[in-house]
Short mmCIF file of C-alpha atoms and ligand atoms in Angstrom, two decimals:
data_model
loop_
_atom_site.label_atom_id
_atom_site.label_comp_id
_atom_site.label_asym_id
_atom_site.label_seq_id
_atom_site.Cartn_x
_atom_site.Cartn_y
_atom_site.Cartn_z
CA UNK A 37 30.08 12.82 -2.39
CA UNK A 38 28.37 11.21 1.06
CA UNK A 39 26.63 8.21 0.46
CA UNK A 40 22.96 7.71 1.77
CA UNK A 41 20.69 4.63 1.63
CA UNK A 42 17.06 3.71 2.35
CA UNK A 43 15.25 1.30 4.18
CA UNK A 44 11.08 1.08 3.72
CA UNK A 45 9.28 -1.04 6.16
CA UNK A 46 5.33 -1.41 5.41
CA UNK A 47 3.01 0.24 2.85
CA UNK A 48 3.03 1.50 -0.71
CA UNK A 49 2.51 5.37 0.62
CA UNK A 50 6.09 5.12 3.22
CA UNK A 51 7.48 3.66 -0.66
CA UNK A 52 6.11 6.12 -2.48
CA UNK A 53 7.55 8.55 0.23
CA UNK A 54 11.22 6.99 0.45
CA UNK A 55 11.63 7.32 -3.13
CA UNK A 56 10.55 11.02 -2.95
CA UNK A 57 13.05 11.52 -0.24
CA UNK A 58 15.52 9.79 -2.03
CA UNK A 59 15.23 11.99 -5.13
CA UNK A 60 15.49 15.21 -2.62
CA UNK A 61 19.27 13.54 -1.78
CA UNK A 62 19.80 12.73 -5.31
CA UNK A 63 19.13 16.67 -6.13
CA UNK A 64 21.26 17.64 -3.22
CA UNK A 65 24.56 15.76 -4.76
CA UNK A 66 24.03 12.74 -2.71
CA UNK A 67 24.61 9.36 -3.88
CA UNK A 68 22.16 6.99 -3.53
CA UNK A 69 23.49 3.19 -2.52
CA UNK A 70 22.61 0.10 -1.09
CA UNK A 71 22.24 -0.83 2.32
CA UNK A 72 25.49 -2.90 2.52
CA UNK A 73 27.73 -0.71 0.34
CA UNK A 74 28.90 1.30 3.60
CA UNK A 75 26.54 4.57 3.40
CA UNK A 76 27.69 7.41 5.59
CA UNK A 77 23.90 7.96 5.82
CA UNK A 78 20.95 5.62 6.69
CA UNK A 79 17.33 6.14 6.55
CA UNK A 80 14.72 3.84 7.61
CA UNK A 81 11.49 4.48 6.88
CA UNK A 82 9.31 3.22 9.41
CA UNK A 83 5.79 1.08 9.69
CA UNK A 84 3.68 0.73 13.16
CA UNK A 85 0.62 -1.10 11.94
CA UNK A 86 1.91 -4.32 14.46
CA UNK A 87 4.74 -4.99 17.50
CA UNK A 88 6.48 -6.66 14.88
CA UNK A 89 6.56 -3.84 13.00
CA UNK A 90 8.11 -2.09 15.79
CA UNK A 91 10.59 -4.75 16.43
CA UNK A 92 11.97 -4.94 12.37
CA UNK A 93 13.09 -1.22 12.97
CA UNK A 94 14.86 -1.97 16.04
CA UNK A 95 16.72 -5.22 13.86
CA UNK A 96 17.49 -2.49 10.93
CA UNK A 97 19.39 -0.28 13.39
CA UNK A 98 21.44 -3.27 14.25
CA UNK A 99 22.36 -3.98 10.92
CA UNK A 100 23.11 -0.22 9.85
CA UNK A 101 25.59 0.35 12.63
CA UNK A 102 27.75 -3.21 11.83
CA UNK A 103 27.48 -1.81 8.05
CA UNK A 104 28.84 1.30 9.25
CA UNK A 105 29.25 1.74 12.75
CA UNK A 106 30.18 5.73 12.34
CA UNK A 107 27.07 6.15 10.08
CA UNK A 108 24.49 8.56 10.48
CA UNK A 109 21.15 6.61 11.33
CA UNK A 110 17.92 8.75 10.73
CA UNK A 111 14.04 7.44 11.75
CA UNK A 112 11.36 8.53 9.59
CA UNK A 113 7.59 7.51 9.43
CA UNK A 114 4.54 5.83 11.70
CA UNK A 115 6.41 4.14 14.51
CA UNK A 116 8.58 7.33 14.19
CA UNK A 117 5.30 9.92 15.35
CA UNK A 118 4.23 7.59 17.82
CA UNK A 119 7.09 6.62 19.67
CA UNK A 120 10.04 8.98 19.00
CA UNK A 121 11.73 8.83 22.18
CA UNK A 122 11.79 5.08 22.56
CA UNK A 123 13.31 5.17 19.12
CA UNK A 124 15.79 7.87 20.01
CA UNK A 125 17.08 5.64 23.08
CA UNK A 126 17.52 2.75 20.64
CA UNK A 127 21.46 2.55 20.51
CA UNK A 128 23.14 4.00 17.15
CA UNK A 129 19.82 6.80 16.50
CA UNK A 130 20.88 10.00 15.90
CA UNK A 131 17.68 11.56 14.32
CA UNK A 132 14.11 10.81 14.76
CA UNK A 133 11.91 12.49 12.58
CA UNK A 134 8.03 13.01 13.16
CA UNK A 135 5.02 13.07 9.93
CA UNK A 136 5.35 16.80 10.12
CA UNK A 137 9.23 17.07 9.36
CA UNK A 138 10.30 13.93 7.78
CA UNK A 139 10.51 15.88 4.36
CA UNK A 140 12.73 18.13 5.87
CA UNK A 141 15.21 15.64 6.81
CA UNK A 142 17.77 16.99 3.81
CA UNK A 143 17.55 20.61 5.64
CA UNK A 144 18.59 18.85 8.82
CA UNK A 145 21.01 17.10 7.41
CA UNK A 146 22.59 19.73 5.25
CA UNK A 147 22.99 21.98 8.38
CA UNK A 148 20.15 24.33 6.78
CA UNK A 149 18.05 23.49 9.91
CA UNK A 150 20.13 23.35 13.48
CA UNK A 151 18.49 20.94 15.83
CA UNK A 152 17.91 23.78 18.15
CA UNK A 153 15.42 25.32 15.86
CA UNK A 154 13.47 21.57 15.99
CA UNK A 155 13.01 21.16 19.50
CA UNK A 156 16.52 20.55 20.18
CA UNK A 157 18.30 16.81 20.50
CA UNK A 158 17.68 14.38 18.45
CA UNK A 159 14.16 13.82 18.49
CA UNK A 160 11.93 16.73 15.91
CA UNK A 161 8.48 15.37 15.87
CA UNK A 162 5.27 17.31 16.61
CA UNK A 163 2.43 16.82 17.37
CA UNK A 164 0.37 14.83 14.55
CA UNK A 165 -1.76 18.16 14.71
CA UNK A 166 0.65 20.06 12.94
CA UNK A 167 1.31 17.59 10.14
CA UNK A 168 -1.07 19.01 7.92
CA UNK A 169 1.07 19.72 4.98
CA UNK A 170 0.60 17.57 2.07
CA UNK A 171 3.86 16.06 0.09
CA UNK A 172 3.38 14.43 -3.34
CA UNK A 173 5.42 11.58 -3.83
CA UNK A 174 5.61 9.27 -5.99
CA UNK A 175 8.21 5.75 -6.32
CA UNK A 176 10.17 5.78 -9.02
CA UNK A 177 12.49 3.05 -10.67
CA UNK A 178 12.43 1.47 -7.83
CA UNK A 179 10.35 -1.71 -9.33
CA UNK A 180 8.13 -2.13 -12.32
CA UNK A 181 5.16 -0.42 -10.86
CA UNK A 182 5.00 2.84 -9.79
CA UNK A 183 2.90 4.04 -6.46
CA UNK A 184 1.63 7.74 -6.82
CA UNK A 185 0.39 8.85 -3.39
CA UNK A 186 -2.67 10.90 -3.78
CA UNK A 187 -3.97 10.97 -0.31
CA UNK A 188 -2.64 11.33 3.46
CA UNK A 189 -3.70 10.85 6.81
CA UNK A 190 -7.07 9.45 7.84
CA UNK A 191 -10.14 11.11 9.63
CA UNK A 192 -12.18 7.82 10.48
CA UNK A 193 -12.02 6.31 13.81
CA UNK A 194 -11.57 2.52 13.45
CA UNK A 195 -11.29 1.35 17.09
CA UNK A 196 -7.94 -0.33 16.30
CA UNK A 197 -6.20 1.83 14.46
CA UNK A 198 -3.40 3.93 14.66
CA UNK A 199 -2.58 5.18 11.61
CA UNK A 200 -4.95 8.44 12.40
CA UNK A 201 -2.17 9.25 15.53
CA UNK A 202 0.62 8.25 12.86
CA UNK A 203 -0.18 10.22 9.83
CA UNK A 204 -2.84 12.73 10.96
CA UNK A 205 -6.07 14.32 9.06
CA UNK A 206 -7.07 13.36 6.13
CA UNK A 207 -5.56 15.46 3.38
CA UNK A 208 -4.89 15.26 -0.58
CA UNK A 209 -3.58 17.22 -3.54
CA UNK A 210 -5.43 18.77 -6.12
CA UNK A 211 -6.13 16.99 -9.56
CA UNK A 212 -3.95 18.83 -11.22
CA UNK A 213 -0.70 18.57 -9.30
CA UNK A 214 -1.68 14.58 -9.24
CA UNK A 215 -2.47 14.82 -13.03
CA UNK A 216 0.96 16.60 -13.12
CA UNK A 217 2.85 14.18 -10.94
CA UNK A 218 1.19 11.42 -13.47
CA UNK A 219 2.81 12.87 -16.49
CA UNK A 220 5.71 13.27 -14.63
CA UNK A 221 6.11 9.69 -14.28
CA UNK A 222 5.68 8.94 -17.34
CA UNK A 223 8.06 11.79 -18.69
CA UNK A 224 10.62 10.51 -16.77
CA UNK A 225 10.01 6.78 -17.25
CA UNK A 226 10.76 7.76 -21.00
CA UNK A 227 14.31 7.58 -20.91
CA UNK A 228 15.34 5.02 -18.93
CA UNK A 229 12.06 2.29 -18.31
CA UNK A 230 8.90 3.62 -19.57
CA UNK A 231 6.56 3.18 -16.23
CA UNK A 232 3.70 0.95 -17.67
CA UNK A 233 1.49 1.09 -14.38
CA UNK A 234 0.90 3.60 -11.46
CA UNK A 235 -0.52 2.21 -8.56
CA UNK A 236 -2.80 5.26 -6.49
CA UNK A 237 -2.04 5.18 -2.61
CA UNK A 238 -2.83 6.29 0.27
CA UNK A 239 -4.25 5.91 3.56
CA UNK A 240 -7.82 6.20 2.84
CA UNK A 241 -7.71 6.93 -1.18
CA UNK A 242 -11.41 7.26 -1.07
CA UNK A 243 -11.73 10.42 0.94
CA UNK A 244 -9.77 12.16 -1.78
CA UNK A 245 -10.96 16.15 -2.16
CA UNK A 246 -9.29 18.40 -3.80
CA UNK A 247 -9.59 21.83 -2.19
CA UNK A 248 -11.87 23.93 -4.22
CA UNK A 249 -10.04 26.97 -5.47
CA UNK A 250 -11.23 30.13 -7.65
CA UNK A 251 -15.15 29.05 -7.77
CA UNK A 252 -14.74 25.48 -8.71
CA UNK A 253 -16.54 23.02 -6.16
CA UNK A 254 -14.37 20.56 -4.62
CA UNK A 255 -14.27 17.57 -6.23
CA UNK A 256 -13.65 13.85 -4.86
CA UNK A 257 -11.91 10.22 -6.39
CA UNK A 258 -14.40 9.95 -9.04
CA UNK A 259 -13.16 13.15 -10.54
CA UNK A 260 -9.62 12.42 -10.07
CA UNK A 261 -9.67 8.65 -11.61
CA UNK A 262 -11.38 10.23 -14.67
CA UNK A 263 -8.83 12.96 -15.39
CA UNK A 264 -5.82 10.11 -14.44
CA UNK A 265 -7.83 8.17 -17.28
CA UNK A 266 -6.72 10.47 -19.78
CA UNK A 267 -2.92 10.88 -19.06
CA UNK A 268 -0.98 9.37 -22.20
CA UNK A 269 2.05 7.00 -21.87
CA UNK A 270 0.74 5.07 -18.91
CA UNK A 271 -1.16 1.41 -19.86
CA UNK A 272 -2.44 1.22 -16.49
CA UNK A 273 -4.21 2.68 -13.07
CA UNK A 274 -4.51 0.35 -10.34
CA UNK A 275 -6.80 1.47 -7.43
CA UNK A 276 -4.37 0.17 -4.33
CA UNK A 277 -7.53 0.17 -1.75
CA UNK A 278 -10.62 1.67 -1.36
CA UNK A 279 -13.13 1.66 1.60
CA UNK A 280 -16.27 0.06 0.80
CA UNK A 281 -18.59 2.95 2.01
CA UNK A 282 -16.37 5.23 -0.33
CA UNK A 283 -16.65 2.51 -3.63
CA UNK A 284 -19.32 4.77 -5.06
CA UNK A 285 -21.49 3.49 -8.33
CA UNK A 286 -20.07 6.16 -10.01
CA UNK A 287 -16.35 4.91 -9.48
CA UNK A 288 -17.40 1.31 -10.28
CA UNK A 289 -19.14 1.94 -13.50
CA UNK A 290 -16.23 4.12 -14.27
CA UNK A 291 -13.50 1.61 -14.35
CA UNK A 292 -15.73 -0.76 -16.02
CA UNK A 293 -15.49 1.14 -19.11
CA UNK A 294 -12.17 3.41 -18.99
CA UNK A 295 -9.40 3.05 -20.96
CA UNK A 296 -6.85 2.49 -18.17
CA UNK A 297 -8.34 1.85 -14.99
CA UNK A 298 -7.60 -2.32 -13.97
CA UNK A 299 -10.50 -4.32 -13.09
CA UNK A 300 -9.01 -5.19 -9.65
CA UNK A 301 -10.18 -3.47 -6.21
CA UNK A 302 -8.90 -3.90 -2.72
CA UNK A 303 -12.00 -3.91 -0.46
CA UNK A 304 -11.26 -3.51 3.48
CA UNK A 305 -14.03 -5.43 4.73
CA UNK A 306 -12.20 -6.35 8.50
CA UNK A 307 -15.22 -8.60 9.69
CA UNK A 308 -18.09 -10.31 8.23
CA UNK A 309 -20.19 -9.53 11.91
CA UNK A 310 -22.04 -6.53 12.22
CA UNK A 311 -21.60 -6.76 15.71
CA UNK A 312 -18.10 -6.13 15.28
CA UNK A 313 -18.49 -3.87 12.62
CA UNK A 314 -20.15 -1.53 15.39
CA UNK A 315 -17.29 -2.66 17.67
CA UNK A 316 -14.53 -1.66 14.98
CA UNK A 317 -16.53 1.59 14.54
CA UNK A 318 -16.52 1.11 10.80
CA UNK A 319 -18.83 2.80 8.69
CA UNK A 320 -20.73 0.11 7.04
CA UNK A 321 -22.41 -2.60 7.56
CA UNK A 322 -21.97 -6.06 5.51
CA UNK A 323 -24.84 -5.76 3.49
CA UNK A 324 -23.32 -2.86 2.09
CA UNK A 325 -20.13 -4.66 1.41
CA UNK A 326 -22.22 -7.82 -0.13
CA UNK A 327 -24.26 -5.07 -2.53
CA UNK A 328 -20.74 -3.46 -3.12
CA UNK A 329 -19.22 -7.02 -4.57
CA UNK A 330 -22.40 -7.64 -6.51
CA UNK A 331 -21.99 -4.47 -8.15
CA UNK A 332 -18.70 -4.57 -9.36
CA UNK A 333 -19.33 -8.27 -10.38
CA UNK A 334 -22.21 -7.19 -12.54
CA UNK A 335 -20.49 -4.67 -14.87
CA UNK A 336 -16.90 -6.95 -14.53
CA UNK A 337 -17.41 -10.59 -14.28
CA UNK A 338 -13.89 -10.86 -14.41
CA UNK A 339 -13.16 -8.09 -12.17
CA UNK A 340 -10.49 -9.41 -9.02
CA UNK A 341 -11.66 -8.49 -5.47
CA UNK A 342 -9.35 -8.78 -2.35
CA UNK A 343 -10.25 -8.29 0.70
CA UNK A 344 -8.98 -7.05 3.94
CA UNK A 345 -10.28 -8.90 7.38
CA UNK A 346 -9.30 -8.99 10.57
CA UNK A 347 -9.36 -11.96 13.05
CA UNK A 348 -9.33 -11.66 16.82
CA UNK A 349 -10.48 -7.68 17.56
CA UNK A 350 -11.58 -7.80 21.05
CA UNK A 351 -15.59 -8.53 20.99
CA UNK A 352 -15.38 -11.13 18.18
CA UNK A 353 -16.77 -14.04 19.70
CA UNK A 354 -16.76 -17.26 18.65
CA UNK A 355 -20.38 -16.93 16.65
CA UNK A 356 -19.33 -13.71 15.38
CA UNK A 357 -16.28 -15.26 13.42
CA UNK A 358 -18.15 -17.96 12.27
CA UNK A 359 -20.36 -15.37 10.52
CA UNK A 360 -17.38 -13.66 9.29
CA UNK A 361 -16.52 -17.25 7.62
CA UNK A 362 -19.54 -17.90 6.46
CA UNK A 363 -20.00 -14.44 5.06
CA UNK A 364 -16.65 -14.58 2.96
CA UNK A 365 -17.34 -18.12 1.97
CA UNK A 366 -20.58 -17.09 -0.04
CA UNK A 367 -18.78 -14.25 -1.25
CA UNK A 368 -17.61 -13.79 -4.83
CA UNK A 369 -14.53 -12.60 -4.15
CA UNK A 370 -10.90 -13.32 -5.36
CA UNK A 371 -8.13 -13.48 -2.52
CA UNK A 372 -8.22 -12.27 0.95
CA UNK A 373 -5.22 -10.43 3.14
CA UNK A 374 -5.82 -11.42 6.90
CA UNK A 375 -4.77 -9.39 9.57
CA UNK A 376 -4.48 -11.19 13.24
CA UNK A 377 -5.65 -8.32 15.74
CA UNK A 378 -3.00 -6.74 17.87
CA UNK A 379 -3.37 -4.37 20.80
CA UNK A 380 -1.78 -1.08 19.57
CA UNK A 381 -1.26 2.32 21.86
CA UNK A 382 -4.25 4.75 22.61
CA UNK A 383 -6.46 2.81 20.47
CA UNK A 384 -10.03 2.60 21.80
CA UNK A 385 -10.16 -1.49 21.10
CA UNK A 386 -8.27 -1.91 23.68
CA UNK A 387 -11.02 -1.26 26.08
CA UNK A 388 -13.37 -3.25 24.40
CA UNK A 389 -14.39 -6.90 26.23
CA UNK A 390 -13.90 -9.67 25.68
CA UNK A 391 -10.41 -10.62 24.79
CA UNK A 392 -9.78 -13.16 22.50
CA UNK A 393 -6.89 -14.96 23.63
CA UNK A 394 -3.32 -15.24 21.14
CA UNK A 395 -4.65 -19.01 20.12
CA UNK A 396 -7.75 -18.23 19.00
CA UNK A 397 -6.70 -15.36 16.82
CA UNK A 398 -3.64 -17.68 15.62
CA UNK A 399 -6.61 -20.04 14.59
CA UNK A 400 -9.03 -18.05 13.21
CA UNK A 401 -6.09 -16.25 10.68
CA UNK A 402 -5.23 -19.85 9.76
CA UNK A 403 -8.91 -21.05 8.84
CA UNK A 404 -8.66 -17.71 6.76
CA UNK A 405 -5.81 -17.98 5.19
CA UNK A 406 -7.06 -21.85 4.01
CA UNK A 407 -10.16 -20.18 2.70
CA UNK A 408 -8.43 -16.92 0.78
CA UNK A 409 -6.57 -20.29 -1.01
CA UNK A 410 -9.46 -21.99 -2.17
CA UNK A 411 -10.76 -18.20 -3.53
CA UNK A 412 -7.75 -17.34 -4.94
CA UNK A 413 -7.91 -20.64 -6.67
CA UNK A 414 -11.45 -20.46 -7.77
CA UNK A 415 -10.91 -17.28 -9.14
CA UNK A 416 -7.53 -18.36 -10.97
CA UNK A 417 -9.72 -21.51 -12.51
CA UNK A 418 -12.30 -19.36 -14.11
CA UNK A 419 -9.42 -17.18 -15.97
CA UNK A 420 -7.76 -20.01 -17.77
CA UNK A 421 -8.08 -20.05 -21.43
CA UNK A 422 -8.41 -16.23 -21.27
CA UNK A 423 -6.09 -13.90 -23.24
CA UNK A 424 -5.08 -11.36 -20.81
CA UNK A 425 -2.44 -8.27 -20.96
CA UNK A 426 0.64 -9.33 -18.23
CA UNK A 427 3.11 -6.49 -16.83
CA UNK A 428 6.14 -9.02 -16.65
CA UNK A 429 8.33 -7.54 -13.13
CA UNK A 430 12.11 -8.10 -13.30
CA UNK A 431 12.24 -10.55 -10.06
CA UNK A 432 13.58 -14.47 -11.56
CA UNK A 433 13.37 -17.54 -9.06
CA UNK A 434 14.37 -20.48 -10.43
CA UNK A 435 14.54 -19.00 -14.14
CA UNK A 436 11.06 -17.71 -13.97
CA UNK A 437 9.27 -14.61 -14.31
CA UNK A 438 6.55 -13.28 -13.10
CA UNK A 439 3.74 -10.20 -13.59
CA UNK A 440 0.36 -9.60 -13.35
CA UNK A 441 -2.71 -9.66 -15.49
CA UNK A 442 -4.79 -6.05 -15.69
CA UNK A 443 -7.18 -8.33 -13.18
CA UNK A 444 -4.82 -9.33 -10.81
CA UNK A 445 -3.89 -13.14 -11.62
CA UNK A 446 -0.04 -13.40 -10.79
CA UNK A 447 1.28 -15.15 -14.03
CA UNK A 448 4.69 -17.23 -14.16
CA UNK A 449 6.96 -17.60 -17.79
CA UNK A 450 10.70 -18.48 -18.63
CA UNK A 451 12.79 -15.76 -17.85
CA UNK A 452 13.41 -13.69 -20.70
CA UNK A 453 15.27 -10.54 -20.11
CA UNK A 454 13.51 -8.93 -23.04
CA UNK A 455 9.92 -9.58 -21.33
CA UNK A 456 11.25 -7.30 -17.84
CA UNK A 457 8.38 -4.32 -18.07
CA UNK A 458 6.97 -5.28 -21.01
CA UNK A 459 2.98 -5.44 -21.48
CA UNK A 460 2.05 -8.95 -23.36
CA UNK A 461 -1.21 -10.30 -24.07
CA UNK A 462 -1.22 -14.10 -23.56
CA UNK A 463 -3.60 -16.82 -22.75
CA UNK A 464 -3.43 -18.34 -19.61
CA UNK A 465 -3.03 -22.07 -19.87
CA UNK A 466 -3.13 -23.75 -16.31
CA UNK A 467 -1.89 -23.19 -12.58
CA UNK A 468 1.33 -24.87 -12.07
CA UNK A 469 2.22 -26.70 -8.57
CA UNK A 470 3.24 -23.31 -7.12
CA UNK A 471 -0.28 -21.53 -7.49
CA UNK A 472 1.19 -19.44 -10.23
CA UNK A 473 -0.70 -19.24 -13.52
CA UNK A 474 1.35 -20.36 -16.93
CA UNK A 475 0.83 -18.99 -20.33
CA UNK A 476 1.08 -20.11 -23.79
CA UNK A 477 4.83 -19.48 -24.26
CA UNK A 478 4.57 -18.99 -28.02
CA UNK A 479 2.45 -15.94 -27.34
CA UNK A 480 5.28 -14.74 -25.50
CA UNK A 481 7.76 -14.38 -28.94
CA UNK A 482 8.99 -10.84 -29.51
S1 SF4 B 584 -9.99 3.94 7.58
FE1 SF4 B 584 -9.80 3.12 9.64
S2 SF4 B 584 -8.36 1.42 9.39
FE2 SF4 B 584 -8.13 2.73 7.61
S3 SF4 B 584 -6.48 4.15 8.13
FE3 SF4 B 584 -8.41 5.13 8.66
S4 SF4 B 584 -8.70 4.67 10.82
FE4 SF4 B 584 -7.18 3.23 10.03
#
């Protein structure tokens, strides 16, 4: 039996899509192993948000071929479209695989497909214009939360951006092979780990439509999260991002009062300027984003918002970042993920003036990161003394556990074997030294 393992660089969806793969192995009498216990096959999946991302493939390939310098090395994903022949020079490649044929890596593999009939050598990857076909994939046993991709590809044209040239137009499934894929998961989490959360991905979830098909209109997310609301044997839905021109009232007041649905959203916000708003060619502006958070506040007090930003994209002056700050600072939000601008490939940022130089952006992320801190600590405050539901993961550090609440607050206990998966509802006490919030261990008794 050949042995094949996986490597996933980046995002929940390129997860949600190794595990997928993986299965297709698994089907096809492979077995899957670890990285260091000498596969005849690797796979790496592959990010390109950054250069660094670029530059962690390049290190995996390294490692794979003093694991097993005779074994097979394959390239899926982002950095895999975009660049496939400066990945196929990379010593120890033998297959690079674009958006459009990464699912039928098994076929290649398996001989079904000669290289001939994929554009020859090692390098099959199309144009982005012909990835148009739509995979569902889902992670599975893999960790305690499940990612269910139920979008792909992205038709906006953020200025620096390339996930567009990486994954191509936007496309989803229809509700019911999602709905399906749902029960799926939680069919198959019967027997060994019931799955007690499924985490929605994609690139831009938002845009979700599912083709309409024998007279039925099309219908969008809000549809979707409302049949997903009624799939039995899964606690909870967790919304992975959303854009905040695509956070509809609807979808809001929807979570507020379903039965599964988290009260946590990931709000891309990138900048705090309108200025660069327009620059970014986002589609909102930040009073949008300010009535957005108000919104969500107002039905969920409690509700956890985090919040993507980027510092440095070319046009952000000095005044315009300061807004940003002071925008986010008045802001009742929870945590925030800071990106420092980098110049990527055929994005149209990169003709945009001025520059802001490397130590300005290295700065700016740091003032940031101080300030997502103080939020994330505000917000933990005003839980304490709460009882809350905890999903306890199966990581220990120091003979601790951790999980998180429905709303997001990352909770530390005493490692307890029994606890690994389990839903608990305990009250949340105070934040230990680490940041982490502690709970009333005699809530914890089984
Ligand atoms: S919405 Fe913008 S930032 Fe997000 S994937 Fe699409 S193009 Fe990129």
């Amino acid at each position: 039996m050949k042995k094949v393992a996986f490597y996933t660089l980046g995002c929940k969806l390129n997860y949600a899509e190794t595990s997928t793969i993986g299965r297709m192995f698994e089907q096809r009498g492979y077995q899957k192993v670890d990285f260091n216990q000498n596969p005849d096959i690797f796979i790496i999946n592959t990010c390109s948000v950054t250069e660094n991302a670029d530059k962690k493939c390049r290190k995996i390939v390294r490692e794979a071929q003093a694991v097993n310098p005779d074994g097979y090395v394959a390239i899926i994903g982002c950095y895999a479209q975009l660049k496939p022949q400066e990945i196929a020079d990379i010593p120890g490649v033998d297959a690079v695989l674009g958006a459009a044929e990464k699912f039928r890596l098994i076929d290649l593999l398996d001989g079904f497909v000669k290289p001939a009939q994929l554009q020859g050598g090692r390098v099959f990857a199309s144009p982005i214009e012909e990835a148009t076909e739509y995979h569902v994939s889902y992670s599975l046993n893999d960790r305690t939360r499940t990612f269910l991709k139920v979008q792909d590809g992205c038709d906006y044209p953020c200025a620096y951006c390339t996930i567009p040239l990486a994954r191509g137009k936007s496309r989803s499934d229809t509700i019911a092979n999602v709905v399906q894929a749902a029960h799926e998961i939680a069919a198959r989490g019967r027997y060994a780990e019931a799955v007690k959360e499924i985490v929605l991905t994609g690139v831009n979830i938002g845009d979700f439509s599912s083709p309409a098909h024998e007279g039925s209109p099309k219908q969008g997310f809000y549809e979707l999260i409302q049949a997903l609301d009624e799939v039995e044997g899964i606690a909870r839905f967790r919304i992975s991002s959303i854009e905040p021109n695509l956070l509809t009232d609807d979808i809001i007041a929807f979570v507020a009062q379903s039965k599964r649905f988290v009260p946590h959203f990931h709000v891309p916000l990138q900048s705090g300027s309108n200025k660069v708003l327009a620059l970014m060619r986002r589609r909102y502006r930040r009073e949008l984003y300010a009535e957005r958070v108000q919104k969500i506040k107002t039905l969920m007090p409690h509700a956890c918002i985090g919040v993507d930003v980027i510092v440095g994209h070319p046009g952000e002056t000095k005044e315009a970042f300061l807004e940003t700050y002071e925008f986010l600072n008045q802001l009742d939000i929870s945590y925030l993920h800071v990106f420092t601008y980098s110049e990527r490939p055929n994005t149209a940022a990169l003709d945009i003036k001025p520059v802001v130089p490397v130590s300005q952006r290295v700065d700016r992320s740091k003032m940031l990161h101080i300030l997502s801190e103080k939020k994330r600590r505000a917000f933990y405050e005003a839980q304490l003394g709460k009882v809350q539901t905890v999903l306890f993961e199966d990581d220990v550090q120091n003979g601790q556990m951790q999980g998180f609440t429905q709303n997001y607050v990352r909770v530390t206990a005493k490692y307890d074997p029994l606890l690994i998966n389990e839903l608990k509802t305990v009250q949340l006490t105070q934040i230990n030294a680490d940041g982490l919030v502690e709970v009333a261990e005699e809530m914890l008794v089984h």
